CSV table of C-alpha atoms and ligand atoms in Angstrom, one decimal:
chain,number,residue,atom,x,y,z
A,181,MET,CA,-158.5,-156.9,111.9
A,182,ARG,CA,-161.0,-155.2,114.9
A,183,ILE,CA,-162.0,-152.1,114.4
A,184,SER,CA,-163.9,-149.1,115.6
A,185,LEU,CA,-164.9,-146.3,113.1
A,186,LEU,CA,-165.3,-143.4,115.0
A,187,GLY,CA,-166.4,-140.1,113.6
A,188,ALA,CA,-168.7,-136.9,113.6
A,189,PRO,CA,-172.7,-136.8,111.5
A,190,GLY,CA,-171.2,-135.5,108.9
A,191,SER,CA,-167.5,-137.4,108.5
A,192,GLY,CA,-168.2,-139.8,105.8
A,193,LYS,CA,-167.8,-142.8,108.2
A,194,GLY,CA,-170.7,-144.4,106.3
A,195,SER,CA,-168.5,-144.7,103.2
A,196,GLN,CA,-165.1,-145.4,104.6
A,197,ALA,CA,-167.0,-148.4,106.5
A,198,LYS,CA,-168.2,-149.4,103.4
A,199,LEU,CA,-165.2,-149.3,101.7
A,200,LEU,CA,-162.6,-150.4,104.4
A,201,CYS,CA,-165.7,-153.6,104.5
A,202,GLU,CA,-164.8,-154.5,101.3
A,203,ARG,CA,-161.3,-154.5,101.3
A,204,TYR,CA,-161.0,-156.3,104.4
A,205,SER,CA,-163.4,-158.8,104.2
A,206,LEU,CA,-164.9,-157.2,107.6
A,207,GLU,CA,-168.7,-157.5,109.1
A,208,TRP,CA,-169.8,-154.7,109.7
A,209,ILE,CA,-171.3,-154.0,112.8
A,210,SER,CA,-173.6,-150.4,113.7
A,211,THR,CA,-175.4,-150.3,116.9
A,212,GLY,CA,-178.3,-148.7,114.9
A,213,ALA,CA,-178.9,-152.2,112.3
A,214,LEU,CA,-178.4,-153.9,115.7
A,215,PHE,CA,-181.1,-152.2,117.2
A,216,ARG,CA,-183.6,-152.6,113.8
A,217,GLU,CA,-182.2,-156.0,113.8
A,218,ALA,CA,-183.8,-157.1,117.9
A,219,ILE,CA,-186.6,-155.0,116.7
A,220,SER,CA,-187.6,-156.7,112.8
A,221,ASN,CA,-187.0,-160.3,114.7
A,222,GLY,CA,-189.6,-159.5,117.7
A,223,THR,CA,-187.0,-160.7,120.2
A,224,ALA,CA,-187.4,-159.3,124.1
A,225,LEU,CA,-184.2,-157.0,124.2
A,226,GLY,CA,-185.9,-155.7,120.5
A,227,ARG,CA,-189.0,-154.8,122.4
A,228,GLN,CA,-186.4,-153.3,125.2
A,229,VAL,CA,-185.2,-151.2,122.3
A,230,ALA,CA,-188.0,-150.5,120.5
A,231,PRO,CA,-189.6,-146.8,122.6
A,232,TYR,CA,-186.5,-145.6,122.5
A,233,LEU,CA,-185.7,-145.6,118.9
A,234,GLU,CA,-189.1,-144.0,118.5
A,235,LYS,CA,-189.2,-141.4,120.9
A,236,GLY,CA,-185.8,-140.5,119.2
A,237,VAL,CA,-184.1,-140.2,122.4
A,238,LEU,CA,-180.7,-142.2,123.1
A,239,VAL,CA,-180.9,-146.1,123.6
A,240,PRO,CA,-179.7,-146.4,127.9
A,241,TYR,CA,-176.2,-148.1,127.9
A,242,SER,CA,-176.4,-151.3,128.8
A,243,LEU,CA,-178.9,-151.9,126.0
A,244,THR,CA,-176.8,-150.9,123.5
A,245,MET,CA,-173.9,-153.1,125.9
A,246,ASP,CA,-176.7,-156.0,126.0
A,247,LEU,CA,-177.0,-156.2,122.2
A,248,LEU,CA,-173.7,-155.9,121.0
A,249,ARG,CA,-173.0,-159.0,123.2
A,250,GLY,CA,-175.2,-161.1,121.9
A,251,ARG,CA,-173.6,-159.9,118.3
A,252,LEU,CA,-169.9,-160.3,119.5
A,253,SER,CA,-168.0,-162.5,121.2
A,254,ALA,CA,-164.4,-162.6,122.2
A,255,ARG,CA,-164.2,-165.5,118.6
A,256,HIS,CA,-165.2,-162.8,116.3
A,257,ASP,CA,-161.7,-160.8,114.6
A,258,ASP,CA,-163.0,-159.6,111.3
A,259,PHE,CA,-164.9,-156.7,111.9
A,260,LEU,CA,-166.1,-153.0,112.0
A,261,LEU,CA,-167.9,-151.6,114.7
A,262,ASP,CA,-169.4,-148.5,113.3
A,263,GLY,CA,-169.6,-145.2,115.4
A,264,PHE,CA,-169.5,-147.2,119.6
A,265,PRO,CA,-168.4,-146.5,121.3
A,266,ARG,CA,-169.5,-143.5,121.7
A,267,THR,CA,-167.9,-142.5,125.4
A,268,THR,CA,-165.1,-143.9,126.8
A,269,GLU,CA,-167.4,-145.6,129.7
A,270,GLN,CA,-168.6,-147.8,126.9
A,271,ALA,CA,-165.2,-147.9,125.9
A,272,LYS,CA,-164.4,-149.6,129.2
A,273,SER,CA,-166.5,-152.3,129.2
A,274,PHE,CA,-166.1,-153.0,125.9
A,275,THR,CA,-163.0,-154.4,127.0
A,276,ASP,CA,-164.8,-156.6,128.5
A,277,ILE,CA,-166.8,-158.8,125.1
A,278,ASN,CA,-163.7,-158.5,122.1
A,279,SER,CA,-160.5,-155.4,121.7
A,280,PHE,CA,-160.1,-153.0,119.0
A,281,ASP,CA,-156.6,-153.9,116.5
A,282,HIS,CA,-157.1,-149.9,115.3
A,283,VAL,CA,-159.7,-147.1,116.5
A,284,ILE,CA,-159.9,-144.6,113.1
A,285,PHE,CA,-160.8,-141.1,113.6
A,286,LEU,CA,-162.2,-139.5,111.0
A,287,ARG,CA,-161.2,-135.7,111.9
A,288,VAL,CA,-163.4,-132.7,110.0
A,289,HIS,CA,-164.2,-129.3,110.8
A,290,ASP,CA,-167.3,-128.5,112.9
A,291,GLU,CA,-168.3,-126.2,109.5
A,292,VAL,CA,-166.8,-128.5,107.1
A,293,ILE,CA,-169.7,-130.4,107.9
A,294,VAL,CA,-172.3,-127.8,108.9
A,295,SER,CA,-172.1,-127.3,105.3
A,296,ARG,CA,-172.0,-130.5,103.6
A,297,LEU,CA,-174.6,-132.0,106.5
A,298,SER,CA,-176.6,-128.3,105.7
A,299,SER,CA,-176.5,-128.8,101.8
A,300,ARG,CA,-178.9,-132.0,102.6
A,301,TYR,CA,-182.3,-131.0,101.2
A,302,VAL,CA,-185.1,-133.8,100.3
A,303,CYS,CA,-188.1,-133.6,98.8
A,304,SER,CA,-192.0,-135.3,99.7
A,305,CYS,CA,-192.0,-138.1,97.7
A,306,SER,CA,-188.6,-139.2,99.4
A,307,ILE,CA,-185.9,-138.6,96.5
A,308,ALA,CA,-182.9,-137.0,98.6
A,309,TYR,CA,-180.5,-134.6,96.7
A,310,ASN,CA,-177.4,-132.3,98.3
A,311,LEU,CA,-176.6,-129.2,96.7
A,312,LEU,CA,-172.6,-129.9,97.0
A,313,THR,CA,-172.3,-133.2,96.1
A,314,LYS,CA,-175.9,-134.3,93.7
A,315,LYS,CA,-177.9,-130.7,92.7
A,316,PRO,CA,-181.6,-130.8,91.2
A,317,LYS,CA,-181.7,-130.4,87.8
A,318,GLN,CA,-183.3,-126.5,88.8
A,319,ASP,CA,-183.2,-124.6,91.9
A,320,LEU,CA,-184.5,-126.4,95.2
A,321,THR,CA,-187.1,-128.4,92.7
A,322,CYS,CA,-187.2,-132.4,92.5
A,323,ASP,CA,-186.0,-133.6,88.7
A,324,VAL,CA,-188.7,-136.3,89.6
A,325,CYS,CA,-192.0,-135.1,90.7
A,326,LYS,CA,-190.7,-131.3,90.4
A,327,ARG,CA,-192.0,-130.5,94.3
A,328,PRO,CA,-190.6,-128.0,96.1
A,329,LEU,CA,-187.5,-129.7,98.3
A,330,TYR,CA,-186.7,-128.6,101.8
A,331,ARG,CA,-184.1,-129.6,104.7
A,332,ARG,CA,-184.8,-131.5,108.1
A,333,ASP,CA,-184.8,-130.1,110.9
A,334,ASP,CA,-181.7,-132.8,111.7
A,335,ASP,CA,-179.3,-130.0,109.2
A,336,LYS,CA,-180.4,-127.1,109.6
A,337,PRO,CA,-176.8,-125.4,110.7
A,338,GLU,CA,-178.0,-124.8,113.9
A,339,VAL,CA,-179.0,-128.3,114.5
A,340,ILE,CA,-176.3,-129.5,113.3
A,341,ARG,CA,-174.5,-127.1,115.3
A,342,LEU,CA,-175.9,-128.9,119.1
A,343,ARG,CA,-174.8,-132.6,118.2
A,344,LEU,CA,-171.6,-131.6,116.9
A,345,ALA,CA,-171.0,-129.9,120.1
A,346,ILE,CA,-172.4,-132.8,122.6
A,347,TYR,CA,-170.2,-135.0,119.6
A,348,HIS,CA,-167.7,-133.3,121.3
A,349,GLN,CA,-167.9,-133.5,124.6
A,350,GLU,CA,-168.7,-137.1,124.5
A,351,THR,CA,-166.4,-138.0,121.9
A,352,GLU,CA,-162.4,-136.2,123.2
A,353,PRO,CA,-162.3,-138.5,126.0
A,354,LEU,CA,-162.4,-141.4,123.9
A,355,ILE,CA,-159.9,-140.0,121.3
A,356,LYS,CA,-157.6,-139.7,123.6
A,357,TYR,CA,-158.5,-143.1,125.7
A,358,TYR,CA,-157.0,-144.9,122.4
A,359,LYS,CA,-154.6,-142.8,121.7
A,360,ASP,CA,-153.5,-143.1,125.0
A,361,ARG,CA,-153.7,-147.0,124.5
A,362,GLY,CA,-151.5,-146.4,121.3
A,363,ILE,CA,-154.1,-148.1,118.9
A,364,LEU,CA,-155.4,-144.1,117.0
A,365,LEU,CA,-155.6,-143.3,113.7
A,366,ASP,CA,-156.1,-140.0,113.4
A,367,VAL,CA,-157.6,-139.6,110.2
A,368,ASP,CA,-158.2,-135.5,108.0
A,369,GLY,CA,-161.7,-136.7,106.8
A,370,SER,CA,-162.2,-133.8,104.9
A,371,LEU,CA,-160.8,-134.5,102.0
A,372,SER,CA,-162.0,-136.7,99.4
A,373,ILE,CA,-163.7,-140.1,99.6
A,374,ASN,CA,-160.6,-141.8,97.5
A,375,LYS,CA,-158.0,-140.0,99.7
A,376,VAL,CA,-159.4,-140.4,102.7
A,377,PHE,CA,-159.1,-144.5,102.6
A,378,SER,CA,-156.4,-144.9,100.9
A,379,GLN,CA,-154.4,-142.5,104.2
A,380,ILE,CA,-156.6,-145.3,106.6
A,381,THR,CA,-155.2,-147.9,104.3
A,382,SER,CA,-151.9,-147.4,103.5
A,383,PHE,CA,-151.7,-147.0,107.3
A,384,LEU,CA,-153.5,-150.5,107.5
A,385,ASP,CA,-151.2,-152.1,105.1
A,386,GLY,CA,-147.5,-150.5,106.4
B,594,LIG,ZN1,-190.2,-135.6,94.0
């Protein structure tokens, strides 16, 4: 089974990827992990990618495709690509490398994502909390070291809304591209992890 799993930041993609890979024995491939792997192996591609990650800017699309080509050949047939492709252009290029049987899109309303992500707080000792799912015992105070918790800039509502706007702009045409090809599974990702997972599996198994 060859799957692409798409969803905005905060859509619960990581949880579903893990469950799907376990259930169907898929190789979990994320471009982020490929970048980090290439850098830590000190490959030529890794050296090209490193400055982009350091600056926190988007890695150019040709480098991403080169890395993927190194990892996936047309022979691979049990994998889950996490968060790739990002654009229709990437989707078209991917047809030279391999193809997907299913593209799963976790659709979550923006305000649900904003509330999920803006509930994340961290401590300077690096422990992460979530006011919805993993609350500290005392208001905004670390359970372990008792220091005050803070919200990362990335998790501030106005920053999240901006990221989501960019995501939609890139992704809507991509979703349509796969829908037109009849391989899109559009899932309501605002439900619980187990409910989302059972929607996906009943489709894949059915
Ligand atoms: Zn702490």
